[in-house]
Coordinates of C-alpha atoms in Angstrom, one line a residue:
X1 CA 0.0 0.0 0.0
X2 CA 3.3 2.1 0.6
X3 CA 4.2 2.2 -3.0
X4 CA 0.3 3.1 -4.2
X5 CA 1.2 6.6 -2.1
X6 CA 3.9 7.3 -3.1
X7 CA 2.5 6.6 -7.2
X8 CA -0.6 8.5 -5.8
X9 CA 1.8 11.3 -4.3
X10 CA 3.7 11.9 -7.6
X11 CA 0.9 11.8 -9.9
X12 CA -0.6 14.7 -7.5
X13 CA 3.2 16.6 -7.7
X14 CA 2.9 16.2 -11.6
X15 CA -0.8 17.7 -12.1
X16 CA -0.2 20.6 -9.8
X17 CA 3.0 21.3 -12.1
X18 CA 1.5 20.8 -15.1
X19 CA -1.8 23.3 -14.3
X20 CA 0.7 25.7 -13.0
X21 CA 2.5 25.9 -16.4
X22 CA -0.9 25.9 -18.5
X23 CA -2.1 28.5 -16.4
X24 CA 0.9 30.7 -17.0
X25 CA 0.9 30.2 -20.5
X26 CA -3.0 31.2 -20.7
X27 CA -2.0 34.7 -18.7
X28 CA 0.7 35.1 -21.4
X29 CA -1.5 34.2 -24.2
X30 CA -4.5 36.7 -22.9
X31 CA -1.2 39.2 -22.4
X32 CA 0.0 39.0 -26.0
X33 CA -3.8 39.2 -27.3
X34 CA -4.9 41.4 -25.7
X35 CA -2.1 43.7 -26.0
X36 CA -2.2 44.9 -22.6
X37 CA 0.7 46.7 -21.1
X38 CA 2.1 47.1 -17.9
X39 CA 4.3 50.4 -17.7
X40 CA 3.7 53.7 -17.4
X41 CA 1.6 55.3 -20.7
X42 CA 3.7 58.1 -22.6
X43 CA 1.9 61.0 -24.7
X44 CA 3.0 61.8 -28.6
X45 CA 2.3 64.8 -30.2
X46 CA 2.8 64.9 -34.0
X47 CA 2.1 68.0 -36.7
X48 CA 0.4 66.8 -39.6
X49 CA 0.0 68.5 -43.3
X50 CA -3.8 67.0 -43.6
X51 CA -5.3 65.4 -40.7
X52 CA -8.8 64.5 -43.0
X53 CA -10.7 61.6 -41.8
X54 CA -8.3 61.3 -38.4
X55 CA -11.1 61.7 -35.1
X56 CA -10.7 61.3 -31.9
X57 CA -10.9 58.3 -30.7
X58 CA -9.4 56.5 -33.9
X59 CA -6.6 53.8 -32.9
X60 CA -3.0 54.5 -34.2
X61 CA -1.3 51.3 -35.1
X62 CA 2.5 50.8 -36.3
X63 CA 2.6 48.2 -38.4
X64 CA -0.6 46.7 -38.3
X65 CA -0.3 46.8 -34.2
X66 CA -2.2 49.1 -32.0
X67 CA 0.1 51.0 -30.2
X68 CA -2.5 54.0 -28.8
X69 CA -5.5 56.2 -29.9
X70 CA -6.3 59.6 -30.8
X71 CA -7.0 61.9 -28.3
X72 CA -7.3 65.2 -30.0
X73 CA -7.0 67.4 -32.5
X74 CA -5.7 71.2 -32.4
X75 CA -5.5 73.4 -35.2
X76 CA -1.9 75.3 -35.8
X77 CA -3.3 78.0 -37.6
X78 CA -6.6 79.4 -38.7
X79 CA -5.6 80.1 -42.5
X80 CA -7.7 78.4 -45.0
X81 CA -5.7 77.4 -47.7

């Protein structure tokens, strides 16, 4: 009955390791695709010949990734051109 325990014992030792690992690779996965970030947020500000059909609100991606959204728009100057 000794060795049943200890077989018991170890298959209990291998579950626990193996549902630690899946569920750190499921917080990575939800990580990567969700694209959430941990660190600090920075603020941009670019100048822009023709902003037509940019609103707020609209993401900005680089590459095809979203990397922040639009939070505003100011006008440099009040010339119509």
């Amino acid at each position: 009955m000794s060795l049943l325990d200890k077989r018991t014992s170890l298959d209990l030792v291998k579950l626990v390791i193996f549902m630690a690992i899946t569920a750190l690779c499921t917080g990575m996965l939800a990580v990567v695709i969700g694209n959430l970030t941990f660190s600090a947020s920075r603020e941009f500000k670019a100048d822009f010949v023709n902003v037509a059909g940019v609103v707020k609100g609209d993401d900005v991606r680089v590459a095809g990734v979203k990397v922040g959204t639009v939070i505003g728009q100011v006008p440099l100057c009040s010339e119509v051109v």
